[in-house]
XYZ file of C-alpha atoms in Angstrom:
773
model
C -13.066 23.733 39.452
C -13.416 24.400 35.664
C -14.831 27.686 34.560
C -16.873 27.615 31.050
C -18.137 30.469 29.124
C -21.783 30.154 28.375
C -22.604 33.664 27.707
C -23.159 34.254 23.711
C -22.203 37.510 23.088
C -18.841 38.821 24.164
C -18.656 42.571 25.052
C -15.528 44.711 24.008
C -15.069 48.318 25.967
C -13.577 50.979 23.915
C -15.627 53.921 25.121
C -12.795 56.535 25.966
C -12.833 57.070 30.073
C -14.072 60.181 31.734
C -10.482 61.428 32.258
C -10.461 61.961 28.432
C -13.891 64.403 28.506
C -11.862 66.872 26.498
C -12.471 64.860 23.695
C -11.382 67.110 20.778
C -7.916 67.265 22.484
C -7.687 63.471 21.842
C -7.852 63.674 17.943
C -5.784 66.573 17.925
C -2.079 64.665 17.614
C -3.615 62.803 14.315
C -2.525 64.352 11.155
C -4.849 63.996 8.238
C -2.922 60.978 6.788
C -4.356 58.718 4.383
C -7.073 57.282 6.762
C -8.507 60.843 6.916
C -8.139 61.493 10.408
C -8.239 65.246 10.566
C -5.427 67.082 12.610
C -5.613 70.752 11.336
C -8.357 73.244 10.942
C -9.721 73.765 7.756
C -8.174 77.130 7.361
C -5.000 75.818 8.667
C -4.448 73.445 6.361
C -5.455 74.927 3.213
C -2.766 77.635 4.234
C -0.011 74.701 4.425
C -1.476 73.428 1.253
C -1.022 76.460 -0.524
C 2.474 77.330 1.139
C 3.463 73.771 -0.148
C 2.274 74.151 -3.789
C 3.941 77.609 -4.145
C 7.319 76.006 -2.881
C 6.933 73.199 -5.228
C 6.223 75.337 -8.072
C 8.915 78.050 -7.347
C 11.362 75.032 -7.949
C 13.116 73.484 -11.149
C 14.970 70.532 -12.180
C 16.764 68.527 -9.493
C 15.583 70.693 -6.459
C 12.048 70.274 -7.511
C 12.545 66.563 -7.690
C 14.252 66.571 -4.371
C 11.268 68.812 -2.702
C 8.875 66.162 -3.816
C 10.555 63.350 -2.511
C 11.078 65.377 0.797
C 7.663 67.057 0.881
C 5.457 64.653 -0.779
C 6.941 60.656 -0.869
C 8.582 60.788 2.646
C 5.537 62.118 4.657
C 3.523 59.859 2.965
C 5.825 56.885 4.239
C 5.115 57.663 7.665
C 2.134 55.575 7.562
C 1.902 52.088 5.311
C -1.030 52.200 2.908
C -2.797 49.792 5.401
C -2.330 52.258 8.455
C -5.734 52.670 10.385
C -6.451 54.261 13.738
C -8.981 51.419 14.153
C -9.142 48.077 12.871
C -12.559 46.148 13.629
C -13.267 42.734 13.164
C -15.305 39.619 14.632
C -12.640 38.339 16.821
C -10.767 41.582 17.489
C -10.470 45.016 17.717
C -7.491 47.513 18.025
C -6.748 50.878 17.720
C -3.551 52.732 17.649
C -2.410 56.487 18.187
C 0.771 57.771 17.012
C 2.412 60.196 19.547
C 4.634 63.079 18.407
C 4.129 62.171 14.802
C 5.569 64.248 12.076
C 3.018 66.211 10.147
C 1.861 64.578 6.563
C 1.745 66.533 3.588
C -1.462 68.656 3.576
C -1.870 68.256 0.246
C -5.002 66.935 -1.585
C -5.123 63.349 -3.660
C -5.168 65.469 -7.281
C -1.998 67.056 -5.920
C -0.390 64.121 -4.696
C -0.917 62.221 -7.832
C 0.470 64.701 -10.038
C 3.880 65.154 -8.095
C 4.369 61.136 -7.457
C 3.700 60.826 -11.477
C 6.568 63.417 -11.854
C 8.832 61.852 -9.481
C 8.213 58.326 -11.350
C 9.128 59.579 -14.475
C 11.896 62.315 -13.471
C 13.196 61.173 -10.174
C 16.259 59.157 -9.517
C 15.634 55.190 -10.165
C 16.073 54.511 -6.404
C 13.516 52.967 -3.820
C 11.886 56.628 -3.133
C 10.448 55.837 -6.761
C 9.280 52.301 -5.348
C 7.351 54.392 -2.458
C 6.319 56.699 -5.022
C 5.138 54.156 -6.980
C 2.992 52.289 -4.018
C 1.691 55.429 -3.016
C 0.513 56.630 -6.440
C -1.442 53.015 -6.831
C -3.065 53.808 -3.617
C -4.392 56.853 -4.854
C -5.615 55.046 -8.362
C -6.895 52.416 -6.168
C -9.270 54.610 -4.009
C -10.571 56.193 -7.290
C -11.419 52.990 -8.793
C -11.751 52.964 -12.387
C -7.203 53.614 -12.919
C -6.327 50.448 -13.556
C -4.597 51.085 -16.553
C -3.190 54.307 -15.423
C -1.864 52.248 -12.441
C -0.260 49.547 -14.797
C 1.621 52.171 -17.197
C 3.037 53.632 -14.287
C 4.244 50.379 -12.827
C 5.813 49.698 -16.240
C 7.082 53.117 -16.810
C 9.130 52.468 -13.527
C 10.192 49.233 -14.537
C 11.779 50.756 -17.878
C 13.836 53.141 -16.146
C 15.694 50.887 -13.808
C 18.413 47.970 -14.411
C 16.295 44.988 -15.690
C 18.064 42.531 -13.287
C 17.913 44.760 -10.191
C 16.048 43.987 -6.922
C 14.247 47.230 -7.536
C 13.032 45.658 -11.121
C 12.058 42.321 -9.493
C 9.862 44.193 -6.794
C 8.099 46.281 -8.970
C 7.120 43.376 -11.533
C 6.315 41.512 -8.447
C 3.862 44.429 -7.548
C 2.201 44.146 -11.102
C 1.984 40.184 -10.598
C 0.444 40.748 -7.598
C -2.110 43.358 -8.939
C -2.788 41.256 -12.039
C -3.615 38.407 -9.838
C -5.727 39.936 -7.642
C -7.693 41.626 -10.596
C -8.321 37.674 -11.484
C -6.279 38.194 -14.582
C -4.339 35.141 -14.256
C -2.936 35.202 -17.762
C -1.037 38.166 -16.965
C -0.020 37.374 -13.608
C 1.632 34.152 -14.942
C 3.607 36.406 -17.760
C 4.902 38.992 -15.111
C 6.016 36.231 -12.775
C 8.034 34.425 -15.513
C 9.403 38.026 -16.059
C 10.494 38.287 -12.692
C 12.200 34.773 -12.483
C 15.742 36.098 -12.062
C 17.854 35.905 -9.372
C 19.069 39.036 -7.089
C 21.792 40.223 -4.666
C 19.885 42.284 -2.502
C 16.823 41.413 -0.270
C 16.486 38.270 -1.688
C 15.207 36.138 0.931
C 12.245 38.630 1.278
C 11.737 38.757 -2.270
C 11.792 35.107 -3.048
C 9.397 34.563 -0.278
C 6.929 36.996 -2.095
C 7.464 35.222 -5.152
C 6.786 31.800 -4.111
C 3.332 33.513 -2.418
C 2.106 34.711 -5.611
C 3.331 31.703 -7.592
C 1.204 29.524 -4.978
C -1.658 31.222 -5.439
C -1.442 31.612 -9.090
C -1.026 27.876 -9.282
C -4.164 27.419 -7.047
C -6.123 29.651 -9.346
C -5.253 27.569 -12.339
C -6.341 24.426 -10.520
C -3.191 23.132 -9.793
C -3.864 22.940 -5.812
C -0.918 20.093 -4.987
C 1.972 21.857 -7.181
C 0.869 25.403 -5.242
C 1.319 23.306 -2.088
C 4.591 21.617 -3.083
C 6.024 25.317 -4.212
C 4.845 26.783 -1.121
C 6.289 24.517 1.162
C 9.665 24.102 -0.274
C 9.562 28.072 -0.551
C 8.696 27.975 3.427
C 11.821 25.536 3.861
C 14.123 27.613 2.070
C 13.060 30.952 3.554
C 13.808 29.561 7.339
C 16.931 27.832 6.242
C 18.086 31.473 4.932
C 17.057 33.221 7.962
C 18.826 30.339 10.157
C 22.264 31.015 8.327
C 21.794 34.692 8.709
C 21.061 34.148 12.307
C 24.504 31.941 12.503
C 26.333 34.456 10.204
C 25.907 37.215 12.705
C 25.526 35.357 16.118
C 21.963 34.783 17.014
C 21.741 38.286 18.281
C 18.046 39.315 18.720
C 18.329 42.190 16.188
C 21.385 42.553 13.534
C 21.702 44.079 10.151
C 21.638 41.672 7.709
C 21.030 43.209 4.331
C 21.150 46.781 2.395
C 18.755 47.534 -0.167
C 19.964 48.541 -3.540
C 19.189 52.450 -4.099
C 20.654 55.446 -5.669
C 20.500 58.262 -2.857
C 18.468 56.600 -0.411
C 19.468 53.604 1.314
C 18.197 51.420 4.275
C 18.794 48.557 6.238
C 16.722 44.964 7.218
C 16.973 43.444 10.673
C 16.864 39.987 11.934
C 14.407 39.704 14.673
C 13.546 36.528 16.513
C 9.926 34.980 15.998
C 8.230 35.026 12.673
C 8.482 37.624 10.233
C 5.451 38.849 8.043
C 6.766 36.965 5.032
C 6.866 33.660 7.039
C 3.681 34.253 8.485
C 2.221 34.714 4.829
C 3.663 31.833 3.907
C 2.475 29.452 6.544
C -1.070 30.791 6.185
C -1.058 30.048 2.649
C 0.406 26.518 2.952
C -2.599 26.122 5.824
C -5.194 27.041 3.263
C -3.283 24.885 0.571
C -3.413 21.692 2.780
C -7.082 21.943 3.483
C -7.985 22.533 0.040
C -5.833 19.618 -1.087
C -7.066 17.533 1.795
C -10.962 18.311 0.895
C -10.152 17.790 -2.993
C -10.751 21.475 -3.941
C -9.493 23.133 -6.759
C -11.392 26.204 -8.014
C -10.868 29.698 -6.910
C -13.596 32.168 -5.715
C -14.361 35.791 -5.701
C -15.788 38.049 -2.808
C -16.712 41.497 -3.362
C -19.024 44.184 -1.870
C -19.286 47.589 -0.219
C -18.641 49.778 2.961
C -21.251 52.450 3.453
C -23.045 53.977 6.332
C -26.622 52.735 7.209
C -27.565 56.486 5.626
C -26.293 55.034 2.194
C -22.853 57.384 2.585
C -20.010 55.123 0.858
C -16.740 54.861 3.255
C -13.648 55.367 0.953
C -10.266 55.118 1.913
C -10.888 52.067 4.067
C -9.051 48.931 4.584
C -10.542 46.005 3.810
C -9.236 42.692 5.330
C -10.561 39.412 4.432
C -8.611 36.740 6.858
C -8.643 33.126 7.267
C -9.668 31.268 10.316
C -6.034 30.226 11.193
C -5.073 33.897 10.918
C -7.765 35.750 12.949
C -6.194 35.618 16.043
C -3.166 38.072 15.511
C -2.917 41.526 14.556
C -3.642 42.852 11.259
C -0.127 42.779 9.172
C 0.240 46.537 7.625
C 0.850 46.000 3.748
C 1.005 42.085 4.205
C -2.048 40.609 4.805
C -2.952 37.839 2.052
C -6.119 39.370 0.724
C -6.337 43.360 1.489
C -7.413 45.976 -0.507
C -8.850 49.776 0.242
C -12.049 50.889 -0.524
C -12.858 53.310 -3.680
C -14.697 56.341 -3.822
C -17.937 54.076 -3.621
C -17.167 52.048 -0.867
C -16.516 49.242 -3.242
C -13.817 45.966 -2.777
C -13.412 42.885 -4.198
C -11.030 39.618 -4.118
C -10.080 37.392 -6.875
C -8.505 34.280 -6.787
C -9.448 33.743 -3.165
C -8.875 29.926 -1.760
C -11.875 28.639 -0.398
C -12.432 28.108 3.176
C -13.550 29.802 6.340
C -13.111 33.944 6.397
C -13.879 36.955 8.634
C -13.909 40.390 7.166
C -11.972 43.049 9.233
C -11.861 46.760 8.429
C -9.653 49.697 9.083
C -11.029 52.987 9.401
C -9.891 56.838 10.621
C -10.969 57.957 13.872
C -13.291 60.399 11.761
C -14.842 57.624 9.583
C -16.120 55.545 13.169
C -16.509 58.529 15.145
C -20.152 57.800 16.445
C -20.376 54.757 14.269
C -20.334 51.119 14.949
C -19.860 47.805 13.013
C -22.033 45.414 14.316
C -20.163 42.501 13.858
C -20.242 39.326 15.801
C -17.413 36.583 17.059
C -19.415 33.971 14.938
C -20.138 36.018 12.118
C -18.030 33.488 9.654
C -18.247 33.714 5.755
C -17.863 30.280 3.820
C -16.341 30.545 0.513
C -16.895 28.009 -1.545
C -15.162 26.988 -5.037
C -16.051 28.747 -7.924
C -18.282 31.446 -5.439
C -18.904 34.870 -6.515
C -19.822 35.744 -3.272
C -21.197 39.442 -2.001
C -20.699 40.651 1.503
C -21.745 44.301 2.265
C -20.706 45.807 5.465
C -22.966 48.699 6.647
C -22.162 50.909 9.590
C -24.625 51.620 12.248
C -25.085 54.860 14.345
C -24.236 54.419 18.175
C -27.489 53.513 20.111
C -27.819 56.561 22.900
C -27.914 56.023 26.646
C -30.506 57.812 28.682
C -29.922 57.037 32.625
C -27.893 56.415 34.490
C -25.330 58.517 32.921
C -22.777 61.194 33.288
C -21.330 59.707 36.695
C -25.154 59.948 38.215
C -24.839 58.304 41.680
C -27.312 55.705 42.701
C -28.379 55.001 46.317
C -31.774 52.988 45.610
C -32.548 49.137 45.944
C -32.525 48.740 42.111
C -30.731 50.904 39.412
C -33.355 52.232 36.293
C -31.582 51.661 33.229
C -32.882 53.269 30.009
C -31.592 53.746 26.471
C -32.910 54.879 22.904
C -35.165 52.372 21.330
C -33.739 50.760 18.300
C -36.799 50.340 15.955
C -36.089 46.687 14.700
C -35.004 45.127 17.767
C -36.175 42.028 19.398
C -34.531 42.461 22.379
C -31.308 43.731 24.283
C -28.402 42.556 26.375
C -27.017 44.949 29.193
C -23.389 44.642 30.038
C -21.478 46.343 33.019
C -18.138 47.313 33.435
C -16.144 47.917 37.065
C -13.498 50.253 36.311
C -11.281 50.152 38.821
C -7.587 49.449 37.975
C -8.287 47.032 34.728
C -11.425 47.118 33.827
C -13.816 44.214 33.941
C -17.158 43.383 31.944
C -19.921 41.145 32.254
C -23.192 40.826 30.941
C -25.703 41.788 33.516
C -28.871 41.031 31.984
C -30.210 39.149 28.724
C -32.982 39.056 26.505
C -34.725 42.970 27.757
C -37.661 42.885 25.510
C -38.108 46.642 26.231
C -35.632 49.890 26.247
C -35.837 50.141 30.012
C -35.241 47.633 32.665
C -34.999 47.973 36.207
C -32.464 45.665 38.096
C -32.279 44.770 41.790
C -28.940 45.332 43.892
C -29.160 41.608 44.504
C -28.689 40.838 40.709
C -26.136 43.580 40.113
C -24.089 42.366 43.407
C -24.194 38.600 41.872
C -23.114 39.667 37.906
C -19.323 39.229 37.485
C -16.639 36.939 37.936
C -13.054 37.374 38.278
C -9.962 38.495 36.505
C -6.074 38.270 37.037
C -4.144 41.474 37.017
C -0.580 41.728 35.781
C -0.839 38.885 33.851
C 0.533 36.357 36.900
C -1.674 32.871 36.788
C -2.148 33.513 40.568
C -5.108 33.594 42.624
C -4.078 36.338 44.775
C -3.404 38.338 41.896
C -6.911 38.722 40.975
C -8.246 42.069 40.514
C -10.394 42.788 43.538
C -12.566 45.071 41.906
C -13.594 41.724 39.767
C -14.086 40.054 43.060
C -16.728 42.705 44.634
C -17.473 44.038 41.016
C -21.137 46.363 41.614
C -21.162 45.743 45.613
C -18.243 47.884 45.985
C -20.012 51.186 46.996
C -16.347 52.851 45.937
C -16.066 51.487 42.589
C -17.205 53.653 39.484
C -19.278 51.743 36.855
C -20.068 51.906 33.335
C -23.121 49.887 30.924
C -23.455 49.373 27.613
C -26.435 47.978 25.776
C -26.587 45.742 22.701
C -29.762 45.802 20.517
C -30.456 42.394 18.458
C -32.804 41.209 16.156
C -35.175 37.966 16.321
C -32.424 35.882 14.787
C -29.814 37.002 17.313
C -28.219 39.368 15.144
C -26.623 42.165 16.724
C -28.086 45.476 15.150
C -26.126 48.055 16.835
C -24.527 48.702 20.440
C -23.597 51.918 22.628
C -20.356 51.132 22.990
C -17.715 52.975 20.349
C -15.781 55.279 19.196
C -17.392 58.787 20.485
C -14.421 61.565 19.740
C -16.228 64.973 18.906
C -18.814 67.235 20.888
C -21.573 66.008 18.316
C -20.969 62.176 19.135
C -20.239 61.917 22.796
C -23.779 61.867 23.935
C -24.205 60.912 27.569
C -21.286 59.222 29.257
C -22.413 55.682 30.542
C -20.705 56.268 33.869
C -22.325 55.958 37.373
C -21.597 55.132 40.948
C -23.809 52.585 42.737
C -23.769 53.510 46.745
C -26.698 51.464 48.177
C -24.381 49.159 50.862
C -21.235 50.256 52.811
C -17.797 48.069 53.076
C -17.607 45.110 55.287
C -14.614 44.439 57.184
C -14.021 41.440 55.005
C -14.717 43.589 51.871
C -11.962 45.756 52.898
C -9.799 42.928 53.077
C -10.479 42.109 49.705
C -9.672 45.512 48.665
C -6.559 45.537 50.412
C -5.769 41.851 48.249
C -5.241 40.128 51.744
C -7.199 37.395 49.966
C -6.887 34.591 52.600
C -7.758 36.858 55.220
C -10.818 37.910 53.650
C -11.619 34.599 53.381
C -11.552 33.707 56.938
C -13.260 36.998 57.360
C -16.278 35.684 55.431
C -16.372 32.783 57.192
C -17.070 34.191 60.181
C -19.671 36.645 59.026
C -21.471 33.674 57.461
C -21.228 31.710 60.553
C -22.362 34.517 62.546
C -25.186 34.894 60.304
C -26.471 32.377 57.951
C -28.662 34.757 55.895
C -25.648 36.856 55.334
C -26.088 36.238 51.350
C -23.407 38.672 50.466
C -20.559 37.006 52.864
C -21.967 33.381 51.392
C -21.788 34.701 47.629
C -17.935 36.295 48.359
C -17.091 32.636 50.029
C -18.119 30.769 46.814
C -16.225 33.442 44.882
C -12.948 33.371 46.435
C -12.937 29.454 46.743
C -13.823 29.276 43.038
C -11.214 31.398 42.179
C -8.500 29.722 44.573
C -9.589 26.454 42.830
C -9.267 27.537 39.555
C -6.088 29.273 39.598
C -4.140 27.635 42.184
C -5.327 24.129 41.256
C -6.707 23.546 44.660
C -8.924 20.394 45.047
C -10.003 21.290 48.744
C -11.074 24.710 47.729
C -13.214 22.929 45.014
C -14.541 20.497 47.495
C -15.275 23.521 49.930
C -17.015 25.188 47.397
C -19.889 22.872 46.630
C -21.976 22.811 50.068
C -21.739 26.458 49.771
C -23.038 26.965 46.569
C -26.006 24.537 47.316
C -26.736 26.912 50.302
C -26.410 30.258 48.012
C -29.011 28.687 45.592
C -31.040 27.914 48.418
C -30.726 31.095 50.118
C -30.666 33.419 46.746
C -31.730 31.358 43.450
C -29.633 32.407 40.872
C -29.365 31.068 37.324
C -25.842 31.357 37.069
C -25.166 29.979 40.993
C -27.200 26.995 39.753
C -25.402 26.692 36.464
C -22.150 26.089 38.516
C -23.510 23.187 40.387
C -25.013 21.968 36.980
C -21.327 22.490 35.675
C -20.032 20.690 38.493
C -22.051 17.524 38.311
C -21.700 17.329 35.063
C -18.220 16.900 34.811
C -18.299 14.112 37.791
C -21.138 12.435 35.951
C -23.449 12.627 38.924
C -26.657 12.227 36.815
C -28.897 12.475 39.546
C -27.618 15.872 41.101
C -27.266 17.203 37.651
C -30.992 16.444 36.954
C -32.039 18.084 39.667
C -30.179 21.506 39.463
C -30.888 21.334 35.764
C -34.393 21.497 36.343
C -33.991 24.559 38.923
C -31.939 26.292 36.509
C -34.599 25.996 33.827
C -37.022 27.294 36.393
C -35.054 30.080 37.136
C -33.966 31.371 33.524
C -37.869 31.425 32.480
C -36.854 30.792 28.787
C -35.422 28.958 26.683
C -31.886 27.587 27.206
C -28.761 29.314 25.442
C -27.394 26.538 22.710
C -24.428 26.113 24.730
C -26.487 25.124 27.827
C -28.669 23.041 25.326
C -25.492 21.204 24.008
C -24.153 20.328 27.498
C -27.793 19.109 28.389
C -27.736 16.828 24.944
C -24.580 15.251 26.164
C -25.717 14.506 29.624
C -28.823 12.818 28.108
C -26.410 10.812 25.791
C -24.168 9.893 28.826
C -27.560 8.701 30.846
C -28.594 6.283 27.853
C -30.830 8.874 26.182
C -29.828 8.897 22.744
C -32.712 9.282 20.781
C -33.421 12.876 23.042
C -29.751 13.673 23.009
C -29.551 13.878 19.683
C -32.716 16.000 19.301
C -31.094 18.647 21.744
C -27.678 18.480 19.662
C -29.682 19.440 16.357
C -31.396 22.635 17.782
C -28.063 23.574 19.832
C -26.014 23.214 16.649
C -28.451 25.214 14.603
C -28.557 28.014 16.731
C -24.407 27.929 17.955
C -22.750 29.505 14.981
C -19.350 28.421 16.592
C -20.708 24.798 16.553
C -18.636 23.766 19.657
C -20.257 20.682 20.118
C -20.440 19.207 16.804
C -18.079 16.310 17.721
C -20.223 15.556 20.232
C -23.304 15.314 18.184
C -21.352 13.341 15.111
C -20.475 10.457 18.144
C -24.154 10.754 19.074
C -25.496 9.928 15.717
C -22.483 7.435 14.695
C -23.768 5.456 18.271
C -27.014 5.966 16.989
C -26.086 3.688 13.603
C -26.033 6.597 11.283
C -23.828 5.462 8.394
C -20.311 7.704 7.835
C -21.987 9.603 4.687
C -24.916 11.327 6.547
C -22.075 11.896 9.400
C -20.201 13.791 6.821
C -22.784 16.017 5.781
C -23.495 17.263 9.129
C -19.866 17.850 9.691
C -19.965 19.835 6.734
C -23.322 21.360 7.537
C -21.848 22.631 11.085
C -18.351 23.674 11.047
C -16.383 23.720 14.217
C -14.739 27.423 14.646
C -12.351 28.500 17.577
C -8.948 29.204 18.179
C -6.498 27.059 16.429
C -9.677 25.336 14.947
C -10.262 24.381 11.161
C -14.017 24.278 9.939
C -13.089 21.732 8.025
C -11.436 19.653 11.115
C -14.052 17.313 11.278
C -15.136 16.821 7.878
C -11.638 15.629 7.190
C -11.516 13.088 10.054
C -14.830 11.732 8.795
C -13.401 11.195 5.449
C -10.233 9.430 6.726
C -12.492 7.512 8.680
C -14.388 5.988 5.391
C -10.853 5.350 3.553
C -10.008 3.424 6.647
C -13.116 1.628 6.403
C -12.772 0.402 3.373
C -10.295 -2.126 4.165
C -11.908 -4.051 6.260
C -15.585 -2.578 6.671
C -17.057 -5.290 9.117
C -14.071 -5.202 11.462
C -14.194 -1.294 11.391
C -17.978 -1.272 12.014
C -17.454 -3.633 14.778
C -14.704 -1.569 16.436
C -16.123 1.691 15.987
C -19.772 0.641 17.680
C -17.412 -0.786 20.620
C -15.582 2.567 21.148
C -18.686 4.494 20.908
C -20.614 2.457 23.424
C -17.594 3.113 25.888
C -17.920 6.668 25.100
C -21.409 6.811 25.786
C -21.060 4.450 28.744
C -18.579 7.448 30.115
C -15.634 5.355 29.965
C -13.290 8.311 29.329
C -10.103 7.025 30.798
C -10.000 3.825 29.354
C -10.670 5.256 25.821
C -8.250 7.737 26.401
C -5.421 4.861 27.136
C -6.689 2.649 23.883
C -6.432 6.267 21.680
C -2.416 6.002 22.963
C -1.756 2.542 22.497
C -0.443 0.898 19.514
C -0.573 2.218 15.854
C -2.208 5.283 15.130
C -5.356 5.324 13.027
C -8.183 7.216 11.756
C -10.615 5.918 14.258
C -8.246 6.712 17.307
C -7.918 10.331 16.047
C -11.601 10.653 16.048
C -12.440 9.356 19.308
C -9.695 11.284 21.075
C -11.315 14.715 19.379
C -14.685 13.361 20.299
C -13.116 13.028 24.122
C -11.618 16.571 24.067
C -15.079 18.112 23.394
C -16.867 16.207 25.936
């Protein structure tokens, strides 16, 4: 049985567990890095600063320069400029905590600037000087008005080293990148010309960086195809170079491949299997350039904004990452993202020379910056940057919502659980999610569209909420986490809950779930126990991971008592899991009659939708319509965009094309991921709409998903238009023939046709449409 996600808002659980109640201790290992997370008391930090300043002031000559290197520059190298405790984005949130970390320099920014400038002017022309330059540029960027000083520091560093060295080229490329990022394309072009000389060391990485900048510059100059050609050739050279190095060093997983040119400081690089950051950046640029070339786009854009808290306080020294849709599914590459910047003292950021496309923003902050706050970003928060745009996107952190009851490990024994939380003034509704905290945690939405700031959830509804999750990474139904199977029906379980607040348009306003790290931000802890039932013998078998035995035990319980809703629910739950992960057709067939009985015994929207889903997949339209009607009665509200799109497809396959088109139009307007745009386009074409109007729909509703480009459907329609120009009448006849087969549900014959003979734009389009359905 296929499992479809119909939940609109996914929940990320980041609250620290109860075992970490001594929350201040959690922050303690973090030192005062550039991200601003505190590690020392104010008095201790001041004492250390005075001590270090006295040490540096009491030294002269080479000893002083060496002290600046060891006490200022090297501590600053422990984290890159874009190392943060927490990275928050629409599609991914990640956090890190370094253990046994050496304390960073306690110096204030003004101190650091002075000593870094001194090292650049008087220290040896080595890679420590390069690191000093990078750190100085970071400090200037935070100030926000020091572009001239930053360029002078870079120029001074270049003048002090050999003009044809690897170090000189790296510094010149940094200058070119800064000019490119600021929109000074003429200066960027001049600097790239200055950097056009061969180097002996680190040549693969430097050449890749040069090509990456060159491709971006060519696009900014309106030369999309030339940019694509340059980047494609550079990527091929880079891969060939690494292949040669791999062969030279025996193909080992890690081999030393080069040494950097240095004075007192030397370092080595290493070959590691898998893509390097440079390769990932080139691939990302190639992907973006290919899309704009195909779409006929040749003009760059600008994006700017501010990062503030809702009380107006700016958030300086935070990382801002503008990430293309092809890149949002991997973690942030520190110091190697295509578009990255640090906010200045006013929280301002700006990106120039942006290649048009679809993006999401991600921020990097310290624990201190995010403590007690949240960025209410959603998975469908996409930014479409169009040619020539001067786009403004402000980011506002909101205070975490406070929970009232049940909290602080309260034990609930009633036949229902009364949840209450702090009201949000502008909220139109709330969603309540619950987490089972046993082994690995399992989170599910319990109730949606709650109008008040309190709700009473009956035991049966809590028991029915949930699904199942695999533990240990094995794709085997017997490794399903028992806590996810029993969910809130486990009286021995420990549970947590969260609230998300939304406005009338479905925009997330704030949430209760986030980082609470200090006594004044921790608030009530959202943990509780629910002990309104006792474990049955079959339940205990589930907890012991004896799932086959548990199946038989639940069968016996249900046979003995046909009113035993728990046994029936657990039977369907286990069989669904078995059908999904073991590909067990018998288990799937056995599940359906049990689901029918369960819906009769305990009417529930989720159980009913499982039947709707099943009959849709089997094109059993009589039963589909029956259970879809029951589902609508149970939800007692407007169906979600996902459900509406499924129903629109069902109507289309039943020959009700006009009504299907209306349903698709409403569903696509509400679903910002536009998962069913392919079905909608097929319905419009089947109704006789011209390719030109369908193209406008494809542009209006760009599809977003894993490895899916928002330009995917527009490009397919453009190729259909080109194919049609050759033989319009022949094309139109074949298009209507294949669409008629699609609407009639003849998917197998259509699938076979797409594989036969020569490939064509129409075959590619129909194959994509079939994959949607």
